[in-house]
PDB file of C-alpha atoms in Angstrom:
ATOM      1  CA  ALA A   1      -7.471  -6.205 -15.126  1.00  0.00           C
ATOM      2  CA  GLN A   2      -7.684  -6.999 -11.484  1.00  0.00           C
ATOM      3  CA  SER A   3      -9.547  -4.964  -9.212  1.00  0.00           C
ATOM      4  CA  VAL A   4     -10.058  -4.811  -5.438  1.00  0.00           C
ATOM      5  CA  SER A   5     -13.060  -3.657  -3.719  1.00  0.00           C
ATOM      6  CA  GLN A   6     -13.785  -2.489  -0.190  1.00  0.00           C
ATOM      7  CA  HIS A   7     -17.506  -1.609   0.119  1.00  0.00           C
ATOM      8  CA  ASN A   8     -17.261   0.084   3.427  1.00  0.00           C
ATOM      9  CA  HIS A   9     -15.599   3.358   2.918  1.00  0.00           C
ATOM     10  CA  HIS A  10     -16.190   4.522   6.645  1.00  0.00           C
ATOM     11  CA  VAL A  11     -16.983   2.801   9.648  1.00  0.00           C
ATOM     12  CA  ILE A  12     -17.872   4.450  13.015  1.00  0.00           C
ATOM     13  CA  LEU A  13     -17.705   1.860  16.051  1.00  0.00           C
ATOM     14  CA  SER A  14     -17.822   2.061  19.993  1.00  0.00           C
ATOM     15  CA  GLU A  15     -14.999   0.398  21.702  1.00  0.00           C
ATOM     16  CA  ALA A  16     -15.692  -3.154  22.430  1.00  0.00           C
ATOM     17  CA  ALA A  17     -17.771  -3.437  19.478  1.00  0.00           C
ATOM     18  CA  SER A  18     -16.997  -6.227  16.899  1.00  0.00           C
ATOM     19  CA  LEU A  19     -15.413  -5.432  13.603  1.00  0.00           C
ATOM     20  CA  GLU A  20     -15.667  -6.644  10.171  1.00  0.00           C
ATOM     21  CA  LEU A  21     -14.247  -5.042   6.853  1.00  0.00           C
ATOM     22  CA  GLY A  22     -15.078  -6.313   3.797  1.00  0.00           C
ATOM     23  CA  CYS A  23     -12.661  -7.281   0.874  1.00  0.00           C
ATOM     24  CA  ASN A  24     -13.423  -8.739  -2.635  1.00  0.00           C
ATOM     25  CA  TYR A  25     -10.917  -9.138  -5.327  1.00  0.00           C
ATOM     26  CA  SER A  26     -11.549 -10.232  -8.986  1.00  0.00           C
ATOM     27  CA  TYR A  27      -8.588 -12.226  -9.985  1.00  0.00           C
ATOM     28  CA  GLY A  28      -9.422 -15.848 -10.527  1.00  0.00           C
ATOM     29  CA  GLY A  29      -6.163 -17.549 -10.289  1.00  0.00           C
ATOM     30  CA  THR A  30      -3.697 -17.758  -7.305  1.00  0.00           C
ATOM     31  CA  VAL A  31      -3.477 -14.810  -5.052  1.00  0.00           C
ATOM     32  CA  ASN A  32      -1.689 -13.673  -2.175  1.00  0.00           C
ATOM     33  CA  LEU A  33      -3.642 -11.440   0.126  1.00  0.00           C
ATOM     34  CA  PHE A  34      -2.667  -8.812   2.344  1.00  0.00           C
ATOM     35  CA  TRP A  35      -4.248  -6.128   5.086  1.00  0.00           C
ATOM     36  CA  TYR A  36      -2.540  -3.111   5.544  1.00  0.00           C
ATOM     37  CA  VAL A  37      -3.188  -0.547   8.152  1.00  0.00           C
ATOM     38  CA  GLN A  38      -2.299   3.338   8.111  1.00  0.00           C
ATOM     39  CA  TYR A  39      -2.558   5.175  11.445  1.00  0.00           C
ATOM     40  CA  PRO A  40      -3.139   8.933  11.010  1.00  0.00           C
ATOM     41  CA  GLY A  41       0.235  10.531   9.691  1.00  0.00           C
ATOM     42  CA  GLN A  42       2.028   7.360   9.348  1.00  0.00           C
ATOM     43  CA  HIS A  43       3.013   5.171   6.861  1.00  0.00           C
ATOM     44  CA  LEU A  44       1.078   1.662   5.988  1.00  0.00           C
ATOM     45  CA  GLN A  45       2.033  -1.330   8.115  1.00  0.00           C
ATOM     46  CA  LEU A  46       1.359  -4.995   7.286  1.00  0.00           C
ATOM     47  CA  LEU A  47      -1.296  -6.409   9.414  1.00  0.00           C
ATOM     48  CA  LEU A  48      -1.611  -9.975   8.093  1.00  0.00           C
ATOM     49  CA  LYS A  49      -1.134 -11.788   4.921  1.00  0.00           C
ATOM     50  CA  TYR A  50      -2.197 -15.122   3.548  1.00  0.00           C
ATOM     51  CA  PHE A  51      -0.676 -17.011   0.797  1.00  0.00           C
ATOM     52  CA  SER A  52      -1.450 -20.945   1.343  1.00  0.00           C
ATOM     53  CA  GLY A  53      -2.617 -23.271   3.809  1.00  0.00           C
ATOM     54  CA  ASP A  54      -5.261 -22.314   6.632  1.00  0.00           C
ATOM     55  CA  PRO A  55      -7.636 -19.875   5.151  1.00  0.00           C
ATOM     56  CA  LEU A  56      -8.017 -18.330   8.611  1.00  0.00           C
ATOM     57  CA  VAL A  57      -5.159 -16.374   9.430  1.00  0.00           C
ATOM     58  CA  LYS A  58      -4.077 -14.134  12.450  1.00  0.00           C
ATOM     59  CA  GLY A  59      -2.334 -11.193  12.473  1.00  0.00           C
ATOM     60  CA  ILE A  60      -0.952  -8.299  14.643  1.00  0.00           C
ATOM     61  CA  LYS A  61      -3.181  -6.503  17.548  1.00  0.00           C
ATOM     62  CA  GLY A  62      -5.772  -9.230  17.474  1.00  0.00           C
ATOM     63  CA  PHE A  63      -6.830  -9.016  14.119  1.00  0.00           C
ATOM     64  CA  GLU A  64      -7.663 -12.149  11.739  1.00  0.00           C
ATOM     65  CA  ALA A  65      -8.789 -12.587   8.225  1.00  0.00           C
ATOM     66  CA  GLU A  66     -10.454 -15.399   6.406  1.00  0.00           C
ATOM     67  CA  PHE A  67      -9.886 -16.342   2.935  1.00  0.00           C
ATOM     68  CA  ILE A  68     -12.769 -17.699   1.028  1.00  0.00           C
ATOM     69  CA  LYS A  69     -11.878 -18.611  -2.499  1.00  0.00           C
ATOM     70  CA  SER A  70     -15.713 -19.418  -3.547  1.00  0.00           C
ATOM     71  CA  LYS A  71     -16.329 -15.938  -2.761  1.00  0.00           C
ATOM     72  CA  PHE A  72     -13.225 -14.125  -3.739  1.00  0.00           C
ATOM     73  CA  SER A  73     -12.984 -12.648  -0.341  1.00  0.00           C
ATOM     74  CA  PHE A  74     -10.562 -11.762   2.400  1.00  0.00           C
ATOM     75  CA  ASN A  75     -12.601 -10.226   5.010  1.00  0.00           C
ATOM     76  CA  LEU A  76     -10.964  -8.533   8.148  1.00  0.00           C
ATOM     77  CA  ARG A  77     -12.238  -9.164  11.545  1.00  0.00           C
ATOM     78  CA  LYS A  78     -11.491  -8.190  15.187  1.00  0.00           C
ATOM     79  CA  PRO A  79     -13.799  -9.301  18.065  1.00  0.00           C
ATOM     80  CA  SER A  80     -13.404  -6.163  20.026  1.00  0.00           C
ATOM     81  CA  VAL A  81     -12.051  -2.938  18.972  1.00  0.00           C
ATOM     82  CA  GLN A  82     -10.258  -0.409  20.864  1.00  0.00           C
ATOM     83  CA  TRP A  83      -9.814   3.453  20.365  1.00  0.00           C
ATOM     84  CA  SER A  84      -6.149   2.810  19.282  1.00  0.00           C
ATOM     85  CA  ASP A  85      -7.371   0.859  16.047  1.00  0.00           C
ATOM     86  CA  THR A  86      -8.812   4.216  14.394  1.00  0.00           C
ATOM     87  CA  ALA A  87      -6.861   4.375  11.121  1.00  0.00           C
ATOM     88  CA  GLU A  88      -7.595   3.626   7.677  1.00  0.00           C
ATOM     89  CA  TYR A  89      -7.571  -0.140   6.514  1.00  0.00           C
ATOM     90  CA  PHE A  90      -6.430  -1.323   3.191  1.00  0.00           C
ATOM     91  CA  CYS A  91      -6.663  -4.943   1.443  1.00  0.00           C
ATOM     92  CA  ALA A  92      -4.298  -5.525  -1.155  1.00  0.00           C
ATOM     93  CA  VAL A  93      -4.059  -8.465  -3.623  1.00  0.00           C
ATOM     94  CA  LYS A  94      -0.863  -9.880  -5.475  1.00  0.00           C
ATOM     95  CA  GLN A  95      -1.333 -12.243  -8.449  1.00  0.00           C
ATOM     96  CA  GLY A  96       0.713 -15.347  -7.743  1.00  0.00           C
ATOM     97  CA  ALA A  97       4.161 -15.516  -9.397  1.00  0.00           C
ATOM     98  CA  ASN A  98       3.441 -12.614 -11.165  1.00  0.00           C
ATOM     99  CA  ALA A  99       6.375 -10.388 -12.423  1.00  0.00           C
ATOM    100  CA  GLY A 100       7.125  -7.602 -10.266  1.00  0.00           C
ATOM    101  CA  ASN A 101       5.228  -8.447  -7.197  1.00  0.00           C
ATOM    102  CA  MET A 102       2.742  -5.879  -8.004  1.00  0.00           C
ATOM    103  CA  LEU A 103       0.063  -5.065  -5.306  1.00  0.00           C
ATOM    104  CA  THR A 104      -3.529  -4.039  -6.411  1.00  0.00           C
ATOM    105  CA  PHE A 105      -4.869  -2.023  -3.375  1.00  0.00           C
ATOM    106  CA  GLY A 106      -8.706  -1.676  -2.455  1.00  0.00           C
ATOM    107  CA  GLY A 107      -9.897   1.921  -1.852  1.00  0.00           C
ATOM    108  CA  GLY A 108      -9.367   1.797   1.585  1.00  0.00           C
ATOM    109  CA  THR A 109     -11.642   1.789   4.787  1.00  0.00           C
ATOM    110  CA  ARG A 110     -11.620   4.707   7.315  1.00  0.00           C
ATOM    111  CA  LEU A 111     -12.414   3.158  10.953  1.00  0.00           C
ATOM    112  CA  MET A 112     -13.074   5.533  13.909  1.00  0.00           C
ATOM    113  CA  VAL A 113     -13.576   3.983  17.103  1.00  0.00           C
ATOM    114  CA  LYS A 114     -15.371   5.944  19.653  1.00  0.00           C
ATOM    115  CA  PRO A 115     -13.982   6.034  23.136  1.00  0.00           C
TER     116      PRO A 115
ATOM    117  CA  ASN B   1      16.941   0.018  11.290  1.00  0.00           C
ATOM    118  CA  ALA B   2      15.775   2.838   8.837  1.00  0.00           C
ATOM    119  CA  GLY B   3      13.818   0.460   6.638  1.00  0.00           C
ATOM    120  CA  VAL B   4      12.401   2.764   3.850  1.00  0.00           C
ATOM    121  CA  THR B   5      13.342   6.438   3.747  1.00  0.00           C
ATOM    122  CA  GLN B   6      11.928   9.120   1.960  1.00  0.00           C
ATOM    123  CA  THR B   7      12.775  12.642   0.941  1.00  0.00           C
ATOM    124  CA  PRO B   8      11.377  15.355   1.346  1.00  0.00           C
ATOM    125  CA  LYS B   9       8.505  14.680   3.609  1.00  0.00           C
ATOM    126  CA  PHE B  10       6.734  17.983   2.231  1.00  0.00           C
ATOM    127  CA  GLN B  11       7.325  19.965  -1.117  1.00  0.00           C
ATOM    128  CA  VAL B  12       5.012  22.811  -2.834  1.00  0.00           C
ATOM    129  CA  LEU B  13       5.599  23.351  -6.428  1.00  0.00           C
ATOM    130  CA  LYS B  14       4.374  25.435  -9.177  1.00  0.00           C
ATOM    131  CA  THR B  15       2.713  23.934 -12.024  1.00  0.00           C
ATOM    132  CA  GLY B  16       5.391  23.280 -14.512  1.00  0.00           C
ATOM    133  CA  GLN B  17       8.225  22.797 -12.192  1.00  0.00           C
ATOM    134  CA  SER B  18      10.458  19.715 -12.014  1.00  0.00           C
ATOM    135  CA  MET B  19      11.089  17.519  -8.908  1.00  0.00           C
ATOM    136  CA  THR B  20      12.818  14.181  -7.953  1.00  0.00           C
ATOM    137  CA  LEU B  21      11.415  12.420  -4.921  1.00  0.00           C
ATOM    138  CA  GLN B  22      13.869  10.149  -3.362  1.00  0.00           C
ATOM    139  CA  CYS B  23      13.728   6.959  -1.825  1.00  0.00           C
ATOM    140  CA  ALA B  24      16.255   4.231  -0.367  1.00  0.00           C
ATOM    141  CA  GLN B  25      16.077   1.167   1.655  1.00  0.00           C
ATOM    142  CA  ASP B  26      18.653  -0.768   3.733  1.00  0.00           C
ATOM    143  CA  MET B  27      17.011  -4.064   3.798  1.00  0.00           C
ATOM    144  CA  ASN B  28      18.694  -5.321   0.602  1.00  0.00           C
ATOM    145  CA  HIS B  29      15.405  -5.853  -1.089  1.00  0.00           C
ATOM    146  CA  ASN B  30      15.328  -6.405  -4.972  1.00  0.00           C
ATOM    147  CA  SER B  31      12.353  -5.111  -5.546  1.00  0.00           C
ATOM    148  CA  MET B  32      11.081  -1.105  -5.049  1.00  0.00           C
ATOM    149  CA  TYR B  33       7.817   0.631  -5.940  1.00  0.00           C
ATOM    150  CA  TRP B  34       6.342   4.068  -6.443  1.00  0.00           C
ATOM    151  CA  TYR B  35       2.582   4.566  -5.554  1.00  0.00           C
ATOM    152  CA  ARG B  36       0.290   7.422  -4.931  1.00  0.00           C
ATOM    153  CA  GLN B  37      -2.257   7.700  -2.640  1.00  0.00           C
ATOM    154  CA  ASP B  38      -5.547   9.971  -3.134  1.00  0.00           C
ATOM    155  CA  PRO B  39      -8.566  10.060  -0.892  1.00  0.00           C
ATOM    156  CA  GLY B  40     -10.958   7.088  -1.598  1.00  0.00           C
ATOM    157  CA  MET B  41      -8.634   5.449  -4.065  1.00  0.00           C
ATOM    158  CA  GLY B  42      -6.519   3.707  -1.923  1.00  0.00           C
ATOM    159  CA  LEU B  43      -2.730   3.327  -3.419  1.00  0.00           C
ATOM    160  CA  ARG B  44      -2.382   3.308  -7.135  1.00  0.00           C
ATOM    161  CA  LEU B  45       1.203   2.027  -8.612  1.00  0.00           C
ATOM    162  CA  ILE B  46       3.137   4.405 -10.346  1.00  0.00           C
ATOM    163  CA  TYR B  47       6.094   2.638 -11.615  1.00  0.00           C
ATOM    164  CA  TYR B  48       7.839  -0.481 -10.013  1.00  0.00           C
ATOM    165  CA  SER B  49      11.486  -1.975 -10.323  1.00  0.00           C
ATOM    166  CA  ALA B  50      11.546  -5.629  -9.982  1.00  0.00           C
ATOM    167  CA  SER B  51      15.292  -5.635  -9.504  1.00  0.00           C
ATOM    168  CA  GLU B  52      18.304  -3.579 -10.012  1.00  0.00           C
ATOM    169  CA  GLY B  53      18.418  -2.320 -13.881  1.00  0.00           C
ATOM    170  CA  THR B  54      14.805  -2.594 -14.654  1.00  0.00           C
ATOM    171  CA  THR B  55      11.815  -0.709 -14.359  1.00  0.00           C
ATOM    172  CA  ASP B  56       8.291  -1.092 -15.528  1.00  0.00           C
ATOM    173  CA  LYS B  57       5.132   1.090 -15.617  1.00  0.00           C
ATOM    174  CA  GLY B  58       2.502   0.530 -13.151  1.00  0.00           C
ATOM    175  CA  GLU B  59      -1.143   1.556 -13.160  1.00  0.00           C
ATOM    176  CA  VAL B  60      -0.740   5.172 -13.500  1.00  0.00           C
ATOM    177  CA  PRO B  61       2.621   6.038 -15.026  1.00  0.00           C
ATOM    178  CA  ASN B  62       1.791   9.290 -17.068  1.00  0.00           C
ATOM    179  CA  GLY B  63       3.902  12.494 -16.049  1.00  0.00           C
ATOM    180  CA  TYR B  64       6.256  10.360 -14.213  1.00  0.00           C
ATOM    181  CA  ASN B  65       9.878   8.881 -14.962  1.00  0.00           C
ATOM    182  CA  VAL B  66      11.770   6.606 -12.487  1.00  0.00           C
ATOM    183  CA  SER B  67      15.536   5.774 -11.905  1.00  0.00           C
ATOM    184  CA  ARG B  68      16.720   2.733 -10.264  1.00  0.00           C
ATOM    185  CA  LEU B  69      20.056   4.209  -9.227  1.00  0.00           C
ATOM    186  CA  ASN B  70      21.426   1.183  -7.445  1.00  0.00           C
ATOM    187  CA  LYS B  71      19.916  -1.664  -5.376  1.00  0.00           C
ATOM    188  CA  ARG B  72      19.306   0.817  -2.395  1.00  0.00           C
ATOM    189  CA  GLU B  73      17.898   3.785  -4.435  1.00  0.00           C
ATOM    190  CA  PHE B  74      14.761   4.403  -6.568  1.00  0.00           C
ATOM    191  CA  SER B  75      13.726   8.098  -7.354  1.00  0.00           C
ATOM    192  CA  LEU B  76      10.565   9.275  -8.994  1.00  0.00           C
ATOM    193  CA  ARG B  77      10.648  12.437 -10.997  1.00  0.00           C
ATOM    194  CA  LEU B  78       7.987  14.753 -12.176  1.00  0.00           C
ATOM    195  CA  GLU B  79       9.484  16.623 -15.560  1.00  0.00           C
ATOM    196  CA  SER B  80       6.410  19.473 -15.494  1.00  0.00           C
ATOM    197  CA  ALA B  81       4.293  19.038 -12.590  1.00  0.00           C
ATOM    198  CA  ALA B  82       0.563  19.583 -12.777  1.00  0.00           C
ATOM    199  CA  PRO B  83      -2.116  20.171 -10.062  1.00  0.00           C
ATOM    200  CA  SER B  84      -3.387  16.770 -10.819  1.00  0.00           C
ATOM    201  CA  GLN B  85      -0.126  15.259  -9.391  1.00  0.00           C
ATOM    202  CA  THR B  86      -0.996  16.633  -5.898  1.00  0.00           C
ATOM    203  CA  SER B  87      -1.039  13.561  -3.736  1.00  0.00           C
ATOM    204  CA  VAL B  88       0.893  11.694  -1.274  1.00  0.00           C
ATOM    205  CA  TYR B  89       3.580   9.312  -2.657  1.00  0.00           C
ATOM    206  CA  PHE B  90       4.835   5.960  -1.003  1.00  0.00           C
ATOM    207  CA  CYS B  91       7.670   4.256  -1.825  1.00  0.00           C
ATOM    208  CA  ALA B  92       7.986   0.664  -0.869  1.00  0.00           C
ATOM    209  CA  SER B  93      10.536  -2.238  -1.333  1.00  0.00           C
ATOM    210  CA  SER B  94      10.226  -6.021  -0.948  1.00  0.00           C
ATOM    211  CA  ARG B  95      12.144  -9.261  -1.285  1.00  0.00           C
ATOM    212  CA  GLN B  96      11.188 -11.076  -4.686  1.00  0.00           C
ATOM    213  CA  GLY B  97       8.344 -13.550  -4.198  1.00  0.00           C
ATOM    214  CA  SER B  98       4.767 -13.340  -4.577  1.00  0.00           C
ATOM    215  CA  ASN B  99       4.073 -13.802  -1.048  1.00  0.00           C
ATOM    216  CA  GLN B 100       6.523 -11.214   0.231  1.00  0.00           C
ATOM    217  CA  PRO B 101       4.857  -7.920   1.766  1.00  0.00           C
ATOM    218  CA  GLN B 102       6.012  -4.646   0.892  1.00  0.00           C
ATOM    219  CA  HIS B 103       7.563  -2.386   3.380  1.00  0.00           C
ATOM    220  CA  PHE B 104       6.584   1.480   3.106  1.00  0.00           C
ATOM    221  CA  GLY B 105       8.356   4.712   3.770  1.00  0.00           C
ATOM    222  CA  ASP B 106       6.420   7.480   5.707  1.00  0.00           C
ATOM    223  CA  GLY B 107       5.643   9.181   2.469  1.00  0.00           C
ATOM    224  CA  THR B 108       5.885  12.500   0.656  1.00  0.00           C
ATOM    225  CA  ARG B 109       3.117  15.066   0.709  1.00  0.00           C
ATOM    226  CA  LEU B 110       3.155  17.006  -2.576  1.00  0.00           C
ATOM    227  CA  SER B 111       1.106  19.804  -3.421  1.00  0.00           C
ATOM    228  CA  ILE B 112       1.069  21.761  -6.971  1.00  0.00           C
ATOM    229  CA  LEU B 113      -0.331  24.873  -7.388  1.00  0.00           C
TER     230      LEU B 113
END
């Protein structure tokens, strides 16, 4: 079965620090990759997605992610975090063309940005 | 535009009670999903419905049933609630297609005593 690993469970940064959250998946075929963010008390919102083309994708709020196929990775980055980025971040993977469009989620990374 | 609407937002049950969580979407999406979210485990798929009239088990279906009532509505039922089902439940919907993102509701926080 496919699995998605987010190795950093909790990250604490000061404002203006750079952010990189790791995501690795186990499926070897075609994949579609997503990062979702969940602000405190809210539902999940899509940050960005990759399904083909340029492996460096840009999302909302200054986030970007790089798909490295050889490393089965899709790490999320932001050059300079803000207090408002405090949230939980989830990486998710969908096997290409699978029935039902099922997403497999990582365990999440809880980010706290200190003002 | 409401998106994905879940009811109720909070519920407390006693062990053995039954409960139906409701979900409706107004985006004309074909596919709908039910997840549970537990600390440190991300979201795990309970059941999904790829299209109206079909439902399939996800990763953790035991103790749950679903009904795809029509294109808009997808309900999740706990027939005999257990404390292990204490969780936050999210409904989601999407267009068909492997590159289509899922849109999530606000969640139902369910506690079973």
